[in-house]
C-alpha positions as YAML, in Angstrom:
chain: A
units: angstrom
residues:
- id: 1
  name: GLY
  ca: [-28.15, 134.06, -51.48]
- id: 2
  name: HIS
  ca: [-31.93, 134.43, -51.67]
- id: 3
  name: MET
  ca: [-32.13, 132.19, -54.73]
- id: 4
  name: ALA
  ca: [-29.67, 129.66, -53.28]
- id: 5
  name: LEU
  ca: [-31.86, 129.21, -50.20]
- id: 6
  name: LEU
  ca: [-35.00, 128.98, -52.35]
- id: 7
  name: LEU
  ca: [-33.39, 126.20, -54.39]
- id: 8
  name: ALA
  ca: [-32.38, 124.36, -51.23]
- id: 9
  name: GLY
  ca: [-35.95, 124.39, -49.93]
- id: 10
  name: ARG
  ca: [-37.90, 123.91, -53.14]
- id: 11
  name: HIS
  ca: [-35.66, 121.38, -54.89]
- id: 12
  name: PRO
  ca: [-33.73, 119.65, -52.10]
- id: 13
  name: ASN
  ca: [-32.98, 116.44, -54.02]
- id: 14
  name: VAL
  ca: [-30.93, 118.06, -56.78]
- id: 15
  name: TRP
  ca: [-27.83, 119.34, -55.02]
- id: 16
  name: GLY
  ca: [-24.59, 117.94, -53.72]
- id: 17
  name: GLY
  ca: [-24.19, 121.13, -51.71]
- id: 18
  name: ILE
  ca: [-25.41, 124.71, -51.65]
- id: 19
  name: SER
  ca: [-23.34, 127.65, -50.41]
- id: 20
  name: ALA
  ca: [-25.53, 130.70, -49.69]
- id: 21
  name: TRP
  ca: [-24.05, 134.15, -49.00]
- id: 22
  name: ALA
  ca: [-25.62, 137.42, -47.79]
- id: 23
  name: SER
  ca: [-29.02, 135.78, -48.07]
- id: 24
  name: ILE
  ca: [-32.50, 137.25, -47.78]
- id: 25
  name: SER
  ca: [-34.62, 134.65, -46.00]
- id: 26
  name: ASP
  ca: [-37.82, 136.64, -45.37]
- id: 27
  name: LEU
  ca: [-38.90, 139.07, -48.07]
- id: 28
  name: TYR
  ca: [-41.47, 140.90, -45.96]
- id: 29
  name: SER
  ca: [-38.99, 141.43, -43.14]
- id: 30
  name: TRP
  ca: [-36.46, 142.75, -45.65]
- id: 31
  name: TRP
  ca: [-39.08, 145.14, -47.02]
- id: 32
  name: GLN
  ca: [-39.63, 146.46, -43.49]
- id: 33
  name: GLU
  ca: [-35.89, 146.86, -42.96]
- id: 34
  name: ARG
  ca: [-35.38, 148.70, -46.25]
- id: 35
  name: ASP
  ca: [-38.52, 150.85, -45.93]
- id: 36
  name: GLN
  ca: [-36.78, 153.16, -43.47]
- id: 37
  name: GLY
  ca: [-35.28, 155.70, -45.85]
- id: 38
  name: GLY
  ca: [-31.63, 155.89, -46.83]
- id: 39
  name: PHE
  ca: [-29.45, 154.47, -49.56]
- id: 40
  name: PHE
  ca: [-31.20, 151.09, -49.91]
- id: 41
  name: THR
  ca: [-34.81, 152.30, -49.86]
- id: 42
  name: ARG
  ca: [-35.09, 151.52, -53.55]
- id: 43
  name: TYR
  ca: [-35.15, 147.82, -52.66]
- id: 44
  name: ALA
  ca: [-38.39, 148.32, -50.72]
- id: 45
  name: ARG
  ca: [-39.92, 149.93, -53.79]
- id: 46
  name: ASN
  ca: [-38.67, 147.04, -55.95]
- id: 47
  name: ILE
  ca: [-40.40, 144.55, -53.65]
- id: 48
  name: GLU
  ca: [-43.65, 146.49, -53.81]
- id: 49
  name: SER
  ca: [-43.52, 146.50, -57.60]
- id: 50
  name: ALA
  ca: [-42.97, 142.74, -57.62]
- id: 51
  name: VAL
  ca: [-45.68, 141.61, -55.20]
- id: 52
  name: MET
  ca: [-48.47, 144.18, -55.52]
- id: 53
  name: LYS
  ca: [-50.98, 144.38, -58.30]
- id: 54
  name: GLY
  ca: [-50.31, 147.61, -60.12]
- id: 55
  name: GLY
  ca: [-46.94, 147.93, -58.36]
- id: 56
  name: GLY
  ca: [-46.04, 150.20, -55.50]
- id: 57
  name: ALA
  ca: [-44.29, 153.55, -55.33]
- id: 58
  name: SER
  ca: [-41.65, 154.31, -57.95]
- id: 59
  name: SER
  ca: [-38.19, 152.87, -57.31]
- id: 60
  name: SER
  ca: [-36.82, 156.40, -56.91]
- id: 61
  name: SER
  ca: [-39.34, 157.34, -54.22]
- id: 62
  name: SER
  ca: [-38.15, 157.53, -50.62]
- id: 63
  name: SER
  ca: [-41.65, 157.15, -49.20]
- id: 64
  name: SER
  ca: [-43.52, 153.88, -48.82]
- id: 65
  name: SER
  ca: [-46.80, 153.20, -50.53]
- id: 66
  name: SER
  ca: [-47.65, 151.60, -47.13]
- id: 67
  name: SER
  ca: [-50.16, 149.38, -48.91]
- id: 68
  name: LEU
  ca: [-47.82, 146.38, -48.81]
- id: 69
  name: HIS
  ca: [-48.12, 146.34, -45.03]
- id: 70
  name: GLU
  ca: [-51.89, 146.70, -45.28]
- id: 71
  name: ASN
  ca: [-52.38, 144.33, -48.21]
- id: 72
  name: GLN
  ca: [-52.62, 140.71, -47.05]
- id: 73
  name: ASP
  ca: [-52.38, 139.38, -50.60]
- id: 74
  name: ALA
  ca: [-49.08, 141.21, -51.07]
- id: 75
  name: ARG
  ca: [-47.76, 139.92, -47.75]
- id: 76
  name: ASP
  ca: [-48.77, 136.39, -48.72]
- id: 77
  name: GLU
  ca: [-46.91, 136.84, -52.00]
- id: 78
  name: CYS
  ca: [-43.82, 137.94, -50.05]
- id: 79
  name: ARG
  ca: [-44.09, 134.77, -48.00]
- id: 80
  name: ARG
  ca: [-44.46, 132.62, -51.11]
- id: 81
  name: ARG
  ca: [-41.22, 134.10, -52.46]
- id: 82
  name: SER
  ca: [-39.31, 133.73, -49.18]
- id: 83
  name: PRO
  ca: [-36.92, 130.87, -48.39]
- id: 84
  name: LEU
  ca: [-38.28, 130.59, -44.83]
- id: 85
  name: CYS
  ca: [-41.45, 129.15, -46.33]
- id: 86
  name: TYR
  ca: [-39.56, 126.14, -47.75]
- id: 87
  name: LEU
  ca: [-36.38, 125.57, -45.75]
- id: 88
  name: LYS
  ca: [-38.01, 122.91, -43.58]
- id: 89
  name: ASN
  ca: [-37.58, 120.71, -46.68]
- id: 90
  name: ALA
  ca: [-33.81, 121.24, -46.73]
- id: 91
  name: LYS
  ca: [-32.86, 119.08, -43.74]
- id: 92
  name: ASN
  ca: [-30.97, 116.64, -45.98]
- id: 93
  name: VAL
  ca: [-29.30, 119.27, -48.17]
- id: 94
  name: ASN
  ca: [-25.64, 120.00, -47.47]
- id: 95
  name: LEU
  ca: [-26.13, 123.71, -46.84]
- id: 96
  name: ASP
  ca: [-23.55, 126.31, -45.84]
- id: 97
  name: ILE
  ca: [-25.04, 129.71, -44.95]
- id: 98
  name: CYS
  ca: [-22.60, 132.63, -44.64]
- id: 99
  name: ALA
  ca: [-22.94, 136.35, -43.96]
- id: 100
  name: GLY
  ca: [-20.79, 139.34, -43.05]
- id: 101
  name: VAL
  ca: [-21.26, 140.77, -39.58]
- id: 102
  name: HIS
  ca: [-21.41, 144.34, -40.93]
- id: 103
  name: ASP
  ca: [-24.07, 143.60, -43.55]
- id: 104
  name: GLY
  ca: [-27.42, 145.36, -43.31]
- id: 105
  name: ARG
  ca: [-26.44, 148.45, -41.37]
- id: 106
  name: ASN
  ca: [-25.60, 151.17, -43.85]
- id: 107
  name: LYS
  ca: [-24.28, 151.92, -47.32]
- id: 108
  name: LYS
  ca: [-20.79, 150.77, -46.37]
- id: 109
  name: GLY
  ca: [-21.89, 147.48, -44.84]
- id: 110
  name: GLY
  ca: [-24.60, 146.39, -47.26]
- id: 111
  name: SER
  ca: [-28.33, 145.90, -47.56]
- id: 112
  name: VAL
  ca: [-29.18, 142.54, -45.94]
- id: 113
  name: PRO
  ca: [-28.98, 142.17, -42.13]
- id: 114
  name: PHE
  ca: [-27.11, 139.00, -41.20]
- id: 115
  name: LYS
  ca: [-30.11, 138.10, -39.02]
- id: 116
  name: HIS
  ca: [-31.63, 136.59, -42.17]
- id: 117
  name: SER
  ca: [-28.92, 133.93, -42.24]
- id: 118
  name: LEU
  ca: [-29.47, 132.98, -38.59]
- id: 119
  name: HIS
  ca: [-33.23, 132.68, -39.14]
- id: 120
  name: ALA
  ca: [-32.56, 130.53, -42.21]
- id: 121
  name: PHE
  ca: [-30.47, 128.15, -40.10]
- id: 122
  name: ASN
  ca: [-33.30, 127.94, -37.56]
- id: 123
  name: ALA
  ca: [-35.79, 127.16, -40.32]
- id: 124
  name: VAL
  ca: [-33.72, 124.23, -41.56]
- id: 125
  name: VAL
  ca: [-33.29, 122.80, -38.05]
- id: 126
  name: GLY
  ca: [-37.04, 123.12, -37.56]
- id: 127
  name: ASP
  ca: [-39.16, 122.33, -34.53]
- id: 128
  name: ASP
  ca: [-38.00, 118.73, -34.38]
- id: 129
  name: ASP
  ca: [-34.23, 119.01, -34.13]
- id: 130
  name: GLY
  ca: [-33.45, 115.39, -33.43]
- id: 131
  name: GLY
  ca: [-33.45, 115.59, -29.67]
- id: 132
  name: THR
  ca: [-30.90, 118.41, -29.39]
- id: 133
  name: SER
  ca: [-33.50, 120.83, -28.11]
- id: 134
  name: GLY
  ca: [-32.13, 124.37, -28.05]
- id: 135
  name: ILE
  ca: [-29.82, 124.20, -31.07]
- id: 136
  name: LYS
  ca: [-31.95, 126.94, -32.62]
- id: 137
  name: MET
  ca: [-31.28, 130.56, -31.68]
- id: 138
  name: LYS
  ca: [-34.05, 132.57, -30.05]
- id: 139
  name: ASN
  ca: [-35.18, 135.85, -31.59]
- id: 140
  name: ASP
  ca: [-34.00, 137.97, -28.64]
- id: 141
  name: TRP
  ca: [-30.54, 136.41, -28.85]
- id: 142
  name: ILE
  ca: [-30.39, 136.99, -32.62]
- id: 143
  name: ASN
  ca: [-31.46, 140.63, -32.25]
- id: 144
  name: GLU
  ca: [-28.88, 141.28, -29.53]
- id: 145
  name: PHE
  ca: [-26.19, 139.70, -31.69]
- id: 146
  name: TYR
  ca: [-27.16, 141.91, -34.62]
- id: 147
  name: ASP
  ca: [-27.38, 145.08, -32.53]
- id: 148
  name: HIS
  ca: [-23.92, 144.63, -30.99]
- id: 149
  name: ARG
  ca: [-22.19, 142.62, -33.75]
- id: 150
  name: GLU
  ca: [-20.96, 140.24, -31.07]
- id: 151
  name: PRO
  ca: [-22.72, 137.01, -30.08]
- id: 152
  name: PRO
  ca: [-24.18, 137.23, -26.56]
- id: 153
  name: PRO
  ca: [-23.11, 134.66, -23.96]
- id: 154
  name: PHE
  ca: [-24.83, 131.30, -24.35]
- id: 155
  name: THR
  ca: [-27.30, 130.25, -21.70]
- id: 156
  name: THR
  ca: [-29.73, 127.36, -21.56]
- id: 157
  name: ASP
  ca: [-32.54, 129.91, -21.89]
- id: 158
  name: SER
  ca: [-31.20, 131.47, -25.09]
- id: 159
  name: VAL
  ca: [-29.19, 129.01, -27.16]
- id: 160
  name: LEU
  ca: [-27.12, 125.93, -26.39]
- id: 161
  name: GLU
  ca: [-23.48, 125.45, -27.18]
- id: 162
  name: SER
  ca: [-22.78, 123.79, -30.51]
- id: 163
  name: ALA
  ca: [-23.55, 120.09, -30.68]
- id: 164
  name: ASP
  ca: [-20.24, 119.53, -32.48]
- id: 165
  name: ALA
  ca: [-17.36, 119.16, -30.04]
- id: 166
  name: ASP
  ca: [-14.77, 120.58, -32.44]
- id: 167
  name: ASP
  ca: [-16.83, 123.70, -32.91]
- id: 168
  name: ALA
  ca: [-17.76, 124.03, -29.25]
- id: 169
  name: ASP
  ca: [-14.08, 124.09, -28.30]
- id: 170
  name: GLN
  ca: [-13.29, 127.01, -30.62]
- id: 171
  name: THR
  ca: [-12.66, 130.40, -29.05]
- id: 172
  name: LEU
  ca: [-14.50, 133.08, -31.00]
- id: 173
  name: PRO
  ca: [-13.51, 134.95, -32.99]
- id: 174
  name: TYR
  ca: [-11.20, 132.40, -34.58]
- id: 175
  name: HIS
  ca: [-9.38, 131.90, -37.86]
- id: 176
  name: ASP
  ca: [-10.49, 129.61, -40.69]
- id: 177
  name: LEU
  ca: [-7.85, 129.05, -43.37]
- id: 178
  name: LEU
  ca: [-10.45, 129.22, -46.15]
- id: 179
  name: TYR
  ca: [-11.46, 132.73, -45.03]
- id: 180
  name: GLY
  ca: [-7.99, 134.20, -45.44]
- id: 181
  name: GLY
  ca: [-7.54, 137.01, -42.96]
- id: 182
  name: ARG
  ca: [-11.23, 137.21, -42.03]
- id: 183
  name: ASN
  ca: [-12.13, 136.15, -38.50]
- id: 184
  name: ILE
  ca: [-15.11, 133.91, -37.82]
- id: 185
  name: ILE
  ca: [-17.37, 135.84, -35.44]
- id: 186
  name: PHE
  ca: [-19.91, 133.06, -34.95]
- id: 187
  name: ARG
  ca: [-20.36, 129.54, -36.28]
- id: 188
  name: ARG
  ca: [-22.90, 126.83, -35.58]
- id: 189
  name: TRP
  ca: [-23.79, 123.61, -37.34]
- id: 190
  name: HIS
  ca: [-26.33, 120.86, -36.98]
- id: 191
  name: ARG
  ca: [-26.10, 117.76, -39.14]
- id: 192
  name: ASN
  ca: [-26.03, 119.01, -42.77]
- id: 193
  name: VAL
  ca: [-26.54, 122.74, -42.19]
- id: 194
  name: ARG
  ca: [-24.07, 125.34, -40.94]
- id: 195
  name: VAL
  ca: [-24.23, 129.10, -40.43]
- id: 196
  name: THR
  ca: [-21.13, 131.32, -40.31]
- id: 197
  name: ILE
  ca: [-20.98, 135.02, -39.48]
- id: 198
  name: PHE
  ca: [-17.60, 136.38, -40.50]
- id: 199
  name: ASP
  ca: [-15.78, 139.70, -40.40]
- id: 200
  name: GLY
  ca: [-17.14, 141.19, -43.61]
- id: 201
  name: ARG
  ca: [-19.95, 143.05, -45.30]
- id: 202
  name: HIS
  ca: [-22.34, 142.19, -48.16]
- id: 203
  name: GLU
  ca: [-20.05, 139.92, -50.14]
- id: 204
  name: ILE
  ca: [-19.20, 136.40, -51.24]
- id: 205
  name: LEU
  ca: [-15.76, 134.97, -50.46]
- id: 206
  name: HIS
  ca: [-14.78, 132.55, -53.21]
- id: 207
  name: ASP
  ca: [-12.22, 130.43, -51.33]
- id: 208
  name: PRO
  ca: [-14.60, 129.14, -48.65]
- id: 209
  name: ALA
  ca: [-17.54, 128.99, -51.06]
- id: 210
  name: LEU
  ca: [-15.91, 127.04, -53.88]
- id: 211
  name: ASN
  ca: [-13.64, 124.78, -51.84]
- id: 212
  name: TRP
  ca: [-16.55, 123.72, -49.64]
- id: 213
  name: ILE
  ca: [-18.82, 123.10, -52.66]
- id: 214
  name: ALA
  ca: [-16.13, 121.00, -54.35]
- id: 215
  name: ALA
  ca: [-15.97, 118.66, -51.35]
- id: 216
  name: GLN
  ca: [-19.71, 117.90, -51.15]
- id: 217
  name: ARG
  ca: [-21.51, 114.94, -52.72]
- id: 218
  name: ARG
  ca: [-25.24, 114.42, -53.13]
- id: 219
  name: GLY
  ca: [-26.61, 111.80, -50.76]
- id: 220
  name: GLN
  ca: [-23.56, 111.95, -48.47]
- id: 221
  name: PRO
  ca: [-23.23, 113.82, -45.16]
- id: 222
  name: ALA
  ca: [-21.82, 117.33, -45.31]
- id: 223
  name: LYS
  ca: [-18.06, 117.68, -44.98]
- id: 224
  name: TRP
  ca: [-17.27, 120.65, -42.76]
- id: 225
  name: HIS
  ca: [-13.52, 120.41, -42.34]
- id: 226
  name: VAL
  ca: [-12.39, 121.21, -45.88]
- id: 227
  name: PRO
  ca: [-8.80, 122.02, -46.93]
- id: 228
  name: LEU
  ca: [-7.84, 124.94, -49.14]
- id: 229
  name: VAL
  ca: [-7.32, 123.25, -52.50]
- id: 230
  name: HIS
  ca: [-8.26, 125.99, -54.98]
- id: 231
  name: SER
  ca: [-7.51, 129.69, -54.64]
- id: 232
  name: THR
  ca: [-7.33, 132.60, -57.05]
- id: 233
  name: GLY
  ca: [-4.91, 134.41, -54.78]
- id: 234
  name: SER
  ca: [-7.00, 137.59, -55.00]
- id: 235
  name: ASP
  ca: [-8.69, 139.51, -52.20]
- id: 236
  name: ASN
  ca: [-11.01, 136.51, -51.78]
- id: 237
  name: THR
  ca: [-14.12, 138.43, -52.82]
- id: 238
  name: ILE
  ca: [-16.11, 137.56, -55.94]
- id: 239
  name: TYR
  ca: [-19.16, 139.70, -55.25]
- id: 240
  name: ASP
  ca: [-19.49, 142.90, -53.33]
- id: 241
  name: GLU
  ca: [-22.74, 144.87, -53.51]
- id: 242
  name: LEU
  ca: [-20.92, 148.17, -53.25]
- id: 243
  name: ARG
  ca: [-18.38, 147.68, -56.03]
...
């Protein structure tokens, strides 16, 4: 997911469509989230080793070197490696961003909070969102959604209803054929970018990912209503961090 978003922002003219799952959009934020102890703390140490001269604490250490937070060069390097730095360039990329609602909480759910996917959507929409002011989600709304795993009510002060009438009329959670038995907890799209939070953890579902990709063409508007054409008939998961 992290690399898919980087490719969308850094090389936007190459792709017919990009499907990004369980994505890290801000490396420094992810370091902060993983630098709290617990099963995924090793990822914080991995980040330190990658962005700091001389590396950070060992990957087996549960304590932070703390110098990443204090080292502006290391923080700048985190930013340089983060999709949020480039996604403003992806406005014309057909981009489908997906994440499980249970991701980021614990060993069972996975390591990347689904907030990253919502912030990635905001970054693509950008400050100039074509006159549909409010299509972006505010930080307080995103945090409340993550804390409760249920999208808060929409208000004009937090986030507007979807600009797409078909989506706005959906009652959440709802069923998408491509997602098998997984409910859609939240979905929003704007022009060529869409974000979906589904009932799942840190995983990629191949039916929605591959069928959507197969329907996209470079230089043409994104197709959001895609039929189920190809299916392996399995449990619909091709990557799960915990397997």
